[in-house]
Coordinates of N, CA and C in Angstrom, one line a residue:
X1 N -84.5 -319.7 71.7 CA -85.1 -318.4 71.8 C -84.2 -317.4 72.7
X2 N -84.0 -316.2 72.2 CA -83.2 -315.3 73.0 C -84.0 -314.8 74.2
X3 N -83.3 -314.6 75.3 CA -84.0 -314.0 76.4 C -84.1 -312.5 76.2
X4 N -84.9 -311.8 77.0 CA -85.0 -310.3 76.9 C -83.7 -309.7 77.0
X5 N -82.8 -310.2 77.9 CA -81.5 -309.6 78.1 C -80.6 -309.8 76.9
X6 N -80.6 -311.0 76.3 CA -79.8 -311.2 75.2 C -80.3 -310.4 74.0
X7 N -81.6 -310.3 73.8 CA -82.1 -309.4 72.7 C -81.7 -308.0 72.9
X8 N -81.9 -307.5 74.1 CA -81.5 -306.1 74.4 C -80.1 -305.8 74.2
X9 N -79.2 -306.7 74.7 CA -77.8 -306.5 74.6 C -77.3 -306.5 73.2
X10 N -78.1 -307.1 72.3 CA -77.6 -307.1 70.9 C -77.9 -305.7 70.2
X11 N -78.7 -304.9 70.8 CA -79.0 -303.6 70.2 C -77.9 -302.6 70.6
X12 N -77.3 -301.9 69.6 CA -76.3 -300.9 69.9 C -76.8 -299.8 70.8
X13 N -76.0 -299.5 71.9 CA -76.3 -298.4 72.8 C -77.7 -298.6 73.5
X14 N -78.2 -299.8 73.6 CA -79.5 -300.0 74.1 C -79.6 -299.6 75.6
X15 N -78.6 -300.1 76.4 CA -78.6 -299.8 77.8 C -78.5 -298.3 78.1
X16 N -77.7 -297.6 77.3 CA -77.5 -296.2 77.4 C -78.9 -295.5 77.2
X17 N -79.6 -296.0 76.1 CA -80.9 -295.4 75.8 C -81.8 -295.6 77.0
X18 N -81.9 -296.8 77.5 CA -82.8 -297.1 78.6 C -82.5 -296.3 79.8
X19 N -81.2 -296.1 80.1 CA -80.7 -295.3 81.3 C -81.2 -293.9 81.1
X20 N -81.0 -293.3 80.0 CA -81.4 -291.9 79.8 C -82.9 -291.8 79.7
X21 N -83.6 -292.8 79.2 CA -85.1 -292.7 79.0 C -85.8 -292.9 80.4
X22 N -85.4 -293.9 81.1 CA -86.2 -294.2 82.3 C -85.5 -293.7 83.6
X23 N -84.2 -293.7 83.7 CA -83.6 -293.3 85.0 C -83.2 -291.8 84.9
X24 N -84.3 -291.0 84.8 CA -84.1 -289.6 84.5 C -83.6 -288.9 85.7
X25 N -83.0 -287.7 85.5 CA -82.5 -286.9 86.6 C -83.1 -285.5 86.5
X26 N -84.1 -285.3 87.4 CA -84.8 -284.1 87.4 C -84.1 -283.1 88.4
X27 N -84.2 -281.8 88.2 CA -83.6 -280.9 89.2 C -84.3 -281.0 90.6
X28 N -83.6 -281.0 91.7 CA -84.2 -281.1 93.0 C -84.7 -279.8 93.5
X29 N -85.6 -279.2 92.8 CA -86.1 -277.9 93.1 C -87.1 -278.0 94.3
X30 N -87.0 -277.0 95.2 CA -88.0 -277.0 96.3 C -89.4 -276.8 95.8
X31 N -90.4 -277.6 96.3 CA -91.7 -277.6 95.8 C -92.7 -277.5 97.0
X32 N -94.0 -277.4 96.7 CA -95.0 -277.3 97.7 C -95.3 -278.7 98.3
X33 N -95.4 -279.7 97.4 CA -95.9 -281.0 97.8 C -95.0 -282.1 97.5
X34 N -94.7 -283.0 98.4 CA -94.0 -284.3 98.1 C -95.1 -285.4 98.0
X35 N -95.0 -286.1 96.9 CA -95.9 -287.2 96.6 C -95.1 -288.5 96.7
X36 N -95.3 -289.3 97.8 CA -94.5 -290.4 98.1 C -95.3 -291.7 97.6
X37 N -94.7 -292.4 96.7 CA -95.4 -293.5 96.0 C -94.9 -294.8 96.6
X38 N -95.8 -295.7 97.0 CA -95.5 -297.0 97.5 C -94.6 -297.8 96.5
X39 N -93.8 -298.6 97.0 CA -92.8 -299.4 96.2 C -92.7 -300.8 96.7
X40 N -93.9 -301.4 97.1 CA -93.9 -302.8 97.5 C -92.9 -303.0 98.7
X41 N -92.1 -304.1 98.5 CA -91.2 -304.5 99.6 C -90.2 -303.5 99.9
X42 N -89.8 -302.6 99.0 CA -88.8 -301.6 99.3 C -89.4 -300.2 99.6
X43 N -90.6 -300.2 100.0 CA -91.3 -298.9 100.4 C -90.5 -298.2 101.5
X44 N -89.9 -299.0 102.4 CA -89.2 -298.4 103.5 C -88.0 -297.5 103.1
X45 N -87.4 -297.9 102.0 CA -86.2 -297.1 101.5 C -86.8 -295.8 100.9
X46 N -87.9 -295.9 100.2 CA -88.5 -294.7 99.7 C -88.9 -293.7 100.8
X47 N -89.5 -294.3 101.9 CA -89.9 -293.4 103.0 C -88.7 -292.8 103.7
X48 N -87.6 -293.5 103.9 CA -86.4 -292.9 104.5 C -85.9 -291.7 103.7
X49 N -85.8 -291.9 102.3 CA -85.3 -290.8 101.5 C -86.3 -289.6 101.5
X50 N -87.6 -289.9 101.5 CA -88.6 -288.9 101.5 C -88.5 -288.1 102.8
X51 N -88.3 -288.7 103.9 CA -88.1 -288.0 105.2 C -86.9 -287.1 105.2
X52 N -85.8 -287.6 104.6 CA -84.6 -286.8 104.5 C -84.9 -285.5 103.6
X53 N -85.6 -285.7 102.5 CA -85.9 -284.6 101.6 C -86.8 -283.6 102.3
X54 N -87.7 -284.0 103.1 CA -88.6 -283.1 103.9 C -87.7 -282.3 104.8
X55 N -86.8 -283.0 105.5 CA -86.0 -282.3 106.5 C -85.1 -281.3 105.9
X56 N -84.7 -281.5 104.6 CA -83.9 -280.5 103.9 C -84.7 -279.4 103.3
X57 N -86.0 -279.4 103.5 CA -86.9 -278.3 103.0 C -87.3 -278.4 101.6
X58 N -87.2 -279.6 101.0 CA -87.6 -279.7 99.6 C -89.1 -279.8 99.3
X59 N -89.9 -280.0 100.3 CA -91.3 -279.9 100.2 C -91.9 -279.6 101.5
X60 N -93.1 -279.0 101.5 CA -93.7 -278.5 102.8 C -94.8 -279.5 103.3
X61 N -95.6 -280.1 102.4 CA -96.6 -281.0 102.8 C -96.4 -282.3 102.0
X62 N -97.0 -283.4 102.5 CA -96.7 -284.7 102.0 C -98.0 -285.5 101.7
X63 N -98.1 -286.1 100.6 CA -99.1 -287.1 100.3 C -98.4 -288.5 100.1
X64 N -98.9 -289.4 100.9 CA -98.3 -290.8 100.9 C -99.4 -291.7 100.4
X65 N -99.0 -292.5 99.4 CA -100.0 -293.3 98.8 C -99.5 -294.7 98.4
X66 N -100.4 -295.7 98.7 CA -100.0 -297.1 98.4 C -100.8 -298.1 99.3
X67 N -101.5 -299.0 98.7 CA -102.4 -299.9 99.4 C -101.9 -301.4 99.4
X68 N -100.8 -301.7 98.8 CA -100.2 -303.0 98.8 C -99.6 -303.2 100.2
X69 N -99.6 -304.4 100.7 CA -98.9 -304.7 102.0 C -97.5 -305.2 101.6
X70 N -96.5 -304.4 102.1 CA -95.1 -304.8 101.8 C -94.7 -306.2 102.1
X71 N -95.3 -306.7 103.2 CA -95.0 -308.1 103.6 C -95.5 -309.1 102.7
X72 N -96.5 -308.7 101.9 CA -97.0 -309.6 100.9 C -96.7 -309.3 99.4
X73 N -95.8 -308.3 99.3 CA -95.5 -307.8 97.9 C -94.5 -308.8 97.3
X74 N -94.4 -308.6 96.0 CA -93.5 -309.4 95.2 C -92.0 -309.3 95.7
X75 N -91.4 -310.4 95.9 CA -90.0 -310.5 96.3 C -89.8 -310.1 97.8
X76 N -90.9 -310.0 98.5 CA -90.8 -309.6 99.9 C -90.0 -310.5 100.8
X77 N -90.2 -311.8 100.6 CA -89.5 -312.8 101.4 C -88.0 -312.7 101.3
X78 N -87.5 -312.4 100.1 CA -86.1 -312.3 99.8 C -85.5 -310.9 100.2
X79 N -86.3 -309.9 100.0 CA -85.8 -308.5 100.1 C -85.9 -308.0 101.6
X80 N -86.9 -308.3 102.3 CA -87.1 -307.7 103.6 C -86.0 -308.0 104.6
X81 N -85.5 -309.3 104.7 CA -84.4 -309.5 105.6 C -83.2 -308.7 105.2
X82 N -82.9 -308.6 103.9 CA -81.7 -307.8 103.5 C -81.9 -306.3 103.9
X83 N -83.1 -305.8 103.7 CA -83.3 -304.4 104.0 C -83.2 -304.2 105.5
X84 N -83.8 -305.1 106.3 CA -83.7 -305.0 107.8 C -82.3 -305.0 108.2
X85 N -81.5 -305.9 107.7 CA -80.0 -305.9 108.0 C -79.3 -304.6 107.7
X86 N -79.8 -303.9 106.7 CA -79.2 -302.6 106.3 C -79.8 -301.5 107.1
X87 N -80.7 -301.7 108.0 CA -81.2 -300.7 108.9 C -82.5 -300.1 108.5
X88 N -83.2 -300.7 107.5 CA -84.5 -300.2 107.1 C -85.5 -300.9 108.0
X89 N -86.4 -300.1 108.7 CA -87.4 -300.6 109.6 C -88.3 -301.7 108.9
X90 N -88.6 -302.7 109.5 CA -89.4 -303.8 108.9 C -90.9 -303.5 109.0
X91 N -91.6 -303.7 107.9 CA -93.1 -303.5 108.0 C -93.8 -304.5 108.9
X92 N -94.9 -304.0 109.5 CA -95.8 -305.0 110.2 C -96.6 -305.7 109.2
X93 N -97.1 -306.9 109.5 CA -97.8 -307.7 108.6 C -99.1 -307.0 108.1
X94 N -99.7 -306.2 109.0 CA -101.0 -305.6 108.6 C -100.8 -304.3 107.9
X95 N -99.6 -303.7 107.8 CA -99.4 -302.4 107.2 C -99.5 -302.4 105.7
X96 N -100.2 -301.4 105.2 CA -100.1 -301.1 103.8 C -98.8 -300.3 103.5
X97 N -98.5 -300.1 102.2 CA -97.3 -299.3 101.9 C -97.4 -297.9 102.5
X98 N -98.6 -297.3 102.4 CA -98.8 -295.9 102.9 C -98.7 -295.8 104.4
X99 N -99.3 -296.8 105.1 CA -99.2 -296.8 106.6 C -97.8 -297.0 107.0
X100 N -97.1 -297.9 106.4 CA -95.7 -298.2 106.7 C -94.8 -297.0 106.5
X101 N -94.9 -296.4 105.3 CA -94.1 -295.2 105.0 C -94.4 -294.0 105.9
X102 N -95.7 -293.8 106.3 CA -96.1 -292.7 107.2 C -95.5 -293.0 108.6
X103 N -95.4 -294.2 109.0 CA -94.8 -294.5 110.3 C -93.3 -294.2 110.3
X104 N -92.6 -294.6 109.3 CA -91.2 -294.3 109.2 C -91.0 -292.8 109.1
X105 N -91.8 -292.1 108.3 CA -91.5 -290.6 108.2 C -91.9 -289.9 109.5
X106 N -92.9 -290.4 110.2 CA -93.2 -289.8 111.5 C -92.1 -290.0 112.5
X107 N -91.5 -291.2 112.5 CA -90.4 -291.5 113.4 C -89.2 -290.7 113.1
X108 N -89.1 -290.2 111.9 CA -88.0 -289.3 111.5 C -88.3 -287.9 111.4
X109 N -89.3 -287.5 112.2 CA -89.5 -286.1 112.4 C -90.5 -285.3 111.4
X110 N -91.1 -286.1 110.5 CA -92.1 -285.4 109.7 C -93.4 -285.3 110.4
X111 N -93.9 -284.1 110.7 CA -95.1 -284.0 111.6 C -96.3 -284.6 110.9
X112 N -97.2 -285.2 111.8 CA -98.4 -285.8 111.3 C -99.3 -284.8 110.6
X113 N -99.3 -283.6 111.0 CA -100.1 -282.5 110.4 C -99.7 -282.3 108.9
X114 N -98.5 -282.6 108.5 CA -98.0 -282.4 107.2 C -98.4 -283.5 106.2
X115 N -98.8 -284.7 106.8 CA -99.0 -285.9 106.0 C -100.5 -286.2 105.8
X116 N -100.8 -286.5 104.5 CA -102.1 -287.1 104.1 C -101.9 -288.4 103.5
X117 N -102.7 -289.4 103.9 CA -102.4 -290.8 103.5 C -103.5 -291.4 102.7
X118 N -103.2 -292.1 101.6 CA -104.1 -292.9 100.9 C -103.6 -294.4 101.0
X119 N -104.3 -295.2 101.7 CA -103.8 -296.6 101.9 C -104.7 -297.6 101.1
X120 N -105.3 -297.1 100.0 CA -106.2 -297.9 99.3 C -105.7 -298.3 97.8
X121 N -104.9 -297.4 97.3 CA -104.5 -297.6 95.9 C -103.6 -298.7 95.6
X122 N -103.8 -299.5 94.6 CA -103.1 -300.7 94.3 C -102.2 -300.6 93.1
X123 N -102.1 -299.5 92.4 CA -101.3 -299.3 91.2 C -101.0 -297.8 91.1
X124 N -100.2 -297.5 90.1 CA -99.8 -296.1 89.9 C -100.9 -295.2 89.5
X125 N -101.8 -295.7 88.6 CA -102.9 -294.9 88.2 C -103.8 -294.5 89.4
X126 N -104.1 -295.5 90.3 CA -104.9 -295.3 91.5 C -104.2 -294.4 92.5
X127 N -102.8 -294.5 92.6 CA -102.1 -293.6 93.4 C -102.4 -292.2 93.1
X128 N -102.3 -291.9 91.8 CA -102.4 -290.5 91.4 C -103.9 -290.0 91.5
X129 N -104.8 -290.8 91.1 CA -106.2 -290.5 91.2 C -106.6 -290.2 92.6
X130 N -106.2 -291.1 93.5 CA -106.6 -291.0 94.9 C -105.8 -289.8 95.6
X131 N -104.7 -289.4 95.1 CA -104.0 -288.3 95.6 C -104.6 -287.0 95.2
X132 N -105.4 -287.0 94.2 CA -105.9 -285.7 93.7 C -106.7 -285.0 94.8
X133 N -107.7 -285.6 95.4 CA -108.5 -284.9 96.5 C -107.7 -284.6 97.7
X134 N -106.5 -285.2 97.9 CA -105.7 -285.0 99.0 C -104.8 -283.8 98.9
X135 N -104.9 -283.1 97.7 CA -104.1 -281.9 97.5 C -103.4 -281.9 96.1
X136 N -103.2 -283.0 95.5 CA -102.5 -283.0 94.2 C -103.3 -282.3 93.1
X137 N -104.6 -282.1 93.3 CA -105.4 -281.4 92.3 C -105.2 -279.9 92.3
X138 N -104.6 -279.4 93.4 CA -104.5 -278.0 93.5 C -103.1 -277.5 93.9
X139 N -102.2 -278.3 94.1 CA -100.8 -277.9 94.5 C -100.2 -277.2 93.3
X140 N -99.4 -276.2 93.5 CA -98.7 -275.5 92.3 C -97.5 -276.3 91.9
X141 N -96.9 -277.2 92.7 CA -95.7 -277.9 92.4 C -95.6 -279.1 93.2
X142 N -95.0 -280.2 92.6 CA -95.0 -281.5 93.3 C -93.7 -282.2 92.9
X143 N -93.1 -282.9 93.9 CA -92.0 -283.8 93.7 C -92.5 -285.2 94.0
X144 N -92.5 -286.1 92.9 CA -92.8 -287.5 93.1 C -91.6 -288.2 93.6
X145 N -91.6 -288.8 94.8 CA -90.5 -289.6 95.3 C -90.9 -291.1 95.1
X146 N -90.1 -291.7 94.2 CA -90.5 -293.0 93.7 C -89.2 -293.8 93.3
X147 N -89.4 -295.1 93.0 CA -88.2 -295.8 92.5 C -87.7 -295.2 91.2
X148 N -86.4 -295.2 91.0 CA -85.8 -294.4 89.9 C -86.4 -294.8 88.5
X149 N -86.6 -296.1 88.2 CA -87.1 -296.4 86.9 C -88.6 -296.0 86.7
X150 N -89.3 -295.7 87.8 CA -90.7 -295.4 87.8 C -91.0 -293.9 87.6
X151 N -90.0 -293.1 87.6 CA -90.2 -291.6 87.5 C -90.9 -291.2 86.3
X152 N -90.6 -291.7 85.1 CA -91.3 -291.2 83.9 C -92.8 -291.6 84.0
X153 N -93.1 -292.8 84.5 CA -94.5 -293.2 84.6 C -95.2 -292.3 85.6
X154 N -94.6 -292.0 86.7 CA -95.2 -291.1 87.7 C -95.5 -289.7 87.0
X155 N -94.6 -289.1 86.3 CA -94.9 -287.8 85.7 C -96.0 -287.9 84.7
X156 N -95.9 -289.0 83.9 CA -97.0 -289.1 82.8 C -98.4 -289.4 83.4
X157 N -98.4 -290.1 84.6 CA -99.7 -290.3 85.2 C -100.3 -289.1 85.8
X158 N -99.4 -288.3 86.4 CA -99.8 -287.0 87.0 C -100.3 -286.1 85.8
X159 N -99.6 -286.1 84.8 CA -100.0 -285.2 83.6 C -101.3 -285.7 83.0
X160 N -101.6 -287.0 83.1 CA -102.9 -287.4 82.6 C -104.1 -286.8 83.4
X161 N -103.8 -286.5 84.7 CA -104.8 -286.0 85.5 C -104.8 -284.4 85.5
X162 N -103.6 -283.9 85.4 CA -103.4 -282.4 85.3 C -102.6 -282.0 84.1
X163 N -103.2 -282.1 82.9 CA -102.5 -281.8 81.6 C -102.1 -280.4 81.5
X164 N -101.2 -280.2 80.6 CA -100.8 -278.8 80.1 C -102.1 -278.2 79.6
X165 N -102.3 -276.9 79.9 CA -103.5 -276.2 79.3 C -103.0 -275.2 78.3
X166 N -103.8 -275.1 77.2 CA -103.4 -274.2 76.1 C -103.4 -272.8 76.6
X167 N -104.3 -272.5 77.5 CA -104.4 -271.1 78.0 C -103.4 -270.9 79.2
X168 N -102.6 -271.9 79.6 CA -101.7 -271.8 80.7 C -102.3 -271.6 82.0
X169 N -103.6 -272.0 82.1 CA -104.3 -271.8 83.4 C -103.9 -272.7 84.5
X170 N -103.3 -273.8 84.1 CA -102.7 -274.7 85.1 C -101.2 -274.8 84.9
X171 N -100.5 -274.2 85.9 CA -99.0 -274.1 85.7 C -98.3 -275.1 86.6
X172 N -98.9 -276.2 86.9 CA -98.3 -277.2 87.8 C -96.9 -277.5 87.3
X173 N -95.9 -277.4 88.2 CA -94.5 -277.8 88.0 C -94.3 -279.2 88.7
X174 N -93.7 -280.1 87.9 CA -93.4 -281.4 88.5 C -91.9 -281.7 88.4
X175 N -91.4 -282.2 89.5 CA -90.1 -282.8 89.5 C -90.2 -284.2 90.2
X176 N -89.1 -284.9 90.2 CA -89.0 -286.2 90.8 C -87.8 -286.4 91.6
X177 N -87.8 -287.4 92.5 CA -86.6 -287.9 93.1 C -86.6 -289.4 93.0
X178 N -85.6 -289.9 92.2 CA -85.5 -291.3 92.0 C -84.7 -292.0 93.1
X179 N -85.3 -293.1 93.6 CA -84.8 -293.9 94.7 C -84.1 -295.1 94.1
X180 N -82.9 -295.4 94.5 CA -82.2 -296.6 94.1 C -81.9 -297.5 95.3
X181 N -82.7 -298.5 95.5 CA -82.4 -299.4 96.7 C -81.4 -300.5 96.5
X182 N -80.9 -301.0 97.6 CA -80.1 -302.2 97.6 C -78.8 -302.1 96.7
X183 N -78.2 -301.0 96.7 CA -76.9 -300.8 96.0 C -77.1 -300.7 94.5
X184 N -78.3 -300.7 94.0 CA -78.5 -300.4 92.5 C -78.2 -299.0 92.2
X185 N -77.6 -298.7 91.1 CA -77.3 -297.3 90.7 C -77.6 -297.1 89.3
X186 N -77.6 -295.9 88.8 CA -77.8 -295.5 87.4 C -76.7 -296.2 86.5
X187 N -75.6 -296.4 87.1 CA -74.4 -296.9 86.4 C -74.4 -298.5 86.3
X188 N -74.9 -299.1 87.4 CA -74.7 -300.6 87.4 C -76.0 -301.4 87.3
X189 N -77.2 -300.8 87.1 CA -78.4 -301.6 87.1 C -78.4 -302.8 86.1
X190 N -77.7 -302.6 85.0 CA -77.8 -303.7 83.9 C -76.9 -304.9 84.4
X191 N -76.2 -304.8 85.5 CA -75.4 -305.9 85.9 C -76.1 -306.7 87.0
X192 N -77.3 -306.3 87.4 CA -78.1 -307.0 88.4 C -79.3 -307.6 87.8
X193 N -79.5 -308.9 87.9 CA -80.5 -309.7 87.1 C -81.9 -309.1 87.4
X194 N -82.2 -309.0 88.7 CA -83.6 -308.5 89.1 C -83.9 -307.1 88.6
X195 N -82.9 -306.2 88.9 CA -83.1 -304.8 88.5 C -83.2 -304.7 86.9
X196 N -82.4 -305.5 86.3 CA -82.4 -305.4 84.8 C -83.7 -305.9 84.2
X197 N -84.3 -307.0 84.8 CA -85.6 -307.5 84.3 C -86.7 -306.5 84.6
X198 N -86.7 -305.9 85.8 CA -87.7 -304.9 86.1 C -87.7 -303.7 85.2
X199 N -86.5 -303.2 85.0 CA -86.3 -301.9 84.3 C -86.6 -302.2 82.8
X200 N -86.2 -303.3 82.2 CA -86.5 -303.6 80.8 C -88.0 -303.8 80.6
X201 N -88.7 -304.4 81.6 CA -90.1 -304.5 81.5 C -90.9 -303.2 81.6
X202 N -90.3 -302.2 82.3 CA -91.0 -300.9 82.4 C -91.1 -300.3 81.1
X203 N -90.2 -300.4 80.2 CA -90.2 -299.8 78.9 C -91.5 -300.3 78.2
X204 N -91.8 -301.6 78.3 CA -93.0 -302.2 77.6 C -94.3 -301.7 78.4
X205 N -94.2 -301.7 79.7 CA -95.4 -301.3 80.5 C -95.8 -299.9 80.2
X206 N -94.9 -299.0 80.0 CA -95.2 -297.6 79.7 C -96.0 -297.5 78.5
X207 N -95.7 -298.2 77.4 CA -96.4 -298.2 76.2 C -97.9 -298.7 76.4
X208 N -98.0 -299.7 77.2 CA -99.3 -300.3 77.5 C -100.2 -299.3 78.3
X209 N -99.6 -298.6 79.3 CA -100.4 -297.7 80.1 C -100.8 -296.4 79.3
X210 N -99.9 -296.1 78.4 CA -100.2 -294.9 77.5 C -101.4 -295.3 76.6
X211 N -101.4 -296.5 76.1 CA -102.5 -296.9 75.2 C -103.8 -296.9 76.0
X212 N -103.8 -297.3 77.2 CA -105.0 -297.3 78.1 C -105.4 -295.9 78.5
X213 N -104.5 -294.9 78.4 CA -104.8 -293.6 78.8 C -104.5 -293.3 80.2
X214 N -103.9 -294.3 80.9 CA -103.6 -294.1 82.3 C -102.5 -293.0 82.5
X215 N -101.6 -292.9 81.5 CA -100.5 -291.9 81.6 C -100.3 -291.4 80.2
X216 N -99.6 -290.3 80.1 CA -99.3 -289.7 78.8 C -97.8 -289.6 78.6
X217 N -97.4 -289.5 77.3 CA -95.9 -289.4 77.1 C -95.4 -288.1 77.8
X218 N -94.2 -288.2 78.2 CA -93.6 -287.1 79.0 C -92.6 -286.4 78.1
X219 N -92.7 -285.1 78.1 CA -91.7 -284.2 77.4 C -90.9 -283.4 78.5
X220 N -89.7 -283.9 78.8 CA -88.9 -283.2 79.8 C -88.5 -281.8 79.4
X221 N -88.5 -281.6 78.1 CA -88.2 -280.2 77.6 C -89.3 -279.2 78.0
X222 N -90.5 -279.7 78.3 CA -91.6 -278.9 78.8 C -91.6 -278.8 80.3
X223 N -91.3 -280.0 80.9 CA -91.4 -280.1 82.4 C -90.3 -279.3 83.1
X224 N -89.1 -279.5 82.7 CA -87.9 -278.9 83.4 C -88.0 -277.4 83.5
X225 N -88.2 -276.7 82.4 CA -88.2 -275.2 82.4 C -89.3 -274.7 83.4
X226 N -90.4 -275.4 83.6 CA -91.4 -274.9 84.5 C -90.9 -274.8 85.9
X227 N -89.9 -275.6 86.3 CA -89.4 -275.5 87.7 C -88.7 -274.2 87.9
X228 N -88.1 -273.7 86.8 CA -87.3 -272.4 87.0 C -88.2 -271.2 87.3
X229 N -89.5 -271.3 87.0 CA -90.3 -270.2 87.2 C -91.3 -270.3 88.4
X230 N -91.0 -271.3 89.3 CA -91.8 -271.4 90.5 C -91.3 -270.4 91.5
X231 N -92.2 -269.7 92.2 CA -91.8 -268.6 93.2 C -90.9 -269.2 94.2
X232 N -91.1 -270.5 94.6 CA -90.3 -271.1 95.7 C -89.0 -271.6 95.3
X233 N -88.7 -271.5 94.0 CA -87.5 -272.1 93.4 C -86.3 -271.2 93.3
X234 N -86.4 -270.0 93.7 CA -85.3 -269.0 93.4 C -84.1 -269.2 94.3
X235 N -83.2 -270.0 93.9 CA -82.0 -270.2 94.7 C -82.3 -270.3 96.2
X236 N -83.1 -271.3 96.5 CA -83.6 -271.5 97.9 C -82.5 -271.7 98.9
X237 N -82.4 -270.8 99.9 CA -81.3 -270.9 100.9 C -81.2 -272.2 101.6
X238 N -82.4 -273.0 101.7 CA -82.4 -274.2 102.4 C -81.6 -275.3 101.6
X239 N -81.5 -275.2 100.3 CA -80.9 -276.2 99.5 C -79.7 -275.8 98.8
X240 N -79.5 -274.5 98.6 CA -78.4 -274.0 97.8 C -78.5 -274.3 96.3
X241 N -79.7 -274.6 95.9 CA -79.9 -274.9 94.5 C -80.1 -273.6 93.7
X242 N -79.2 -273.5 92.6 CA -79.4 -272.3 91.7 C -80.3 -272.8 90.6
X243 N -81.6 -272.6 90.7 CA -82.5 -273.1 89.7 C -82.4 -272.3 88.5
X244 N -81.8 -271.2 88.5 CA -81.7 -270.4 87.2 C -80.6 -270.9 86.3
X245 N -80.0 -272.0 86.7 CA -79.1 -272.7 85.7 C -80.0 -273.6 84.8
X246 N -81.2 -273.8 85.1 CA -82.1 -274.7 84.3 C -82.4 -273.9 83.0
X247 N -82.6 -274.7 81.9 CA -82.8 -274.1 80.6 C -84.0 -273.1 80.5
X248 N -84.2 -272.5 79.2 CA -85.0 -271.4 79.1 C -86.5 -271.6 79.4
X249 N -87.1 -270.5 79.5 CA -88.5 -270.4 79.9 C -89.4 -271.1 78.9
X250 N -90.4 -271.9 79.4 CA -91.3 -272.6 78.5 C -92.3 -271.6 77.9
X251 N -93.2 -272.2 77.0 CA -94.1 -271.4 76.3 C -95.2 -270.7 77.2
X252 N -95.5 -271.4 78.3 CA -96.4 -270.8 79.3 C -95.6 -270.1 80.4
X253 N -95.4 -268.8 80.3 CA -94.6 -268.1 81.3 C -95.4 -267.6 82.5

């Protein structure tokens, strides 16, 4: 019987398709809210990048969510020593993803007053649902900071809670920042056994979550143009981003 890798490798341009479909590259537009999603044993890497994004002015307030304990997460025994050797702070045994990430971000200058924490959610759907009363239900713009392969699921799960409105009454703009831990990149993920297995499995999981209604299909042709018309996105001097290079105005102007 063929393995998942062997079957995938037999399909023409399969890895290019997966790269473009899952490892998306959204514009780094300045937004109101950073949504920091727990990532199990590698949550510390996500927190370090989120803190750097905050210091660059890419978001003003922060929602940190995740109830899994990184020390007990899948692959923790193998990954945590490697991450610690690379300078990533080690989680305490009692810490959830959210508590751990909040500690790292606080240590790196993100003020406590800017952070709201959900330490109870155990999956992406719960991350987003629990983040809603913390400000996700009313923010005009959000950047989901998450593992790179998880970006499409994050957008789709947010959109399941805050869908496009026909009358354009909800103009939420969403972008993402994809985190690549442990030397994995958009170019080399297919050469690493663990990364390859996780990313190929995500393609199947997305279909399952969409059937359940936890997330909806993502149309980047609708999402990206909304970033161009955010008041905070006009060639922000903190970032040097010329957001007017982004494609044309969406149907809800």
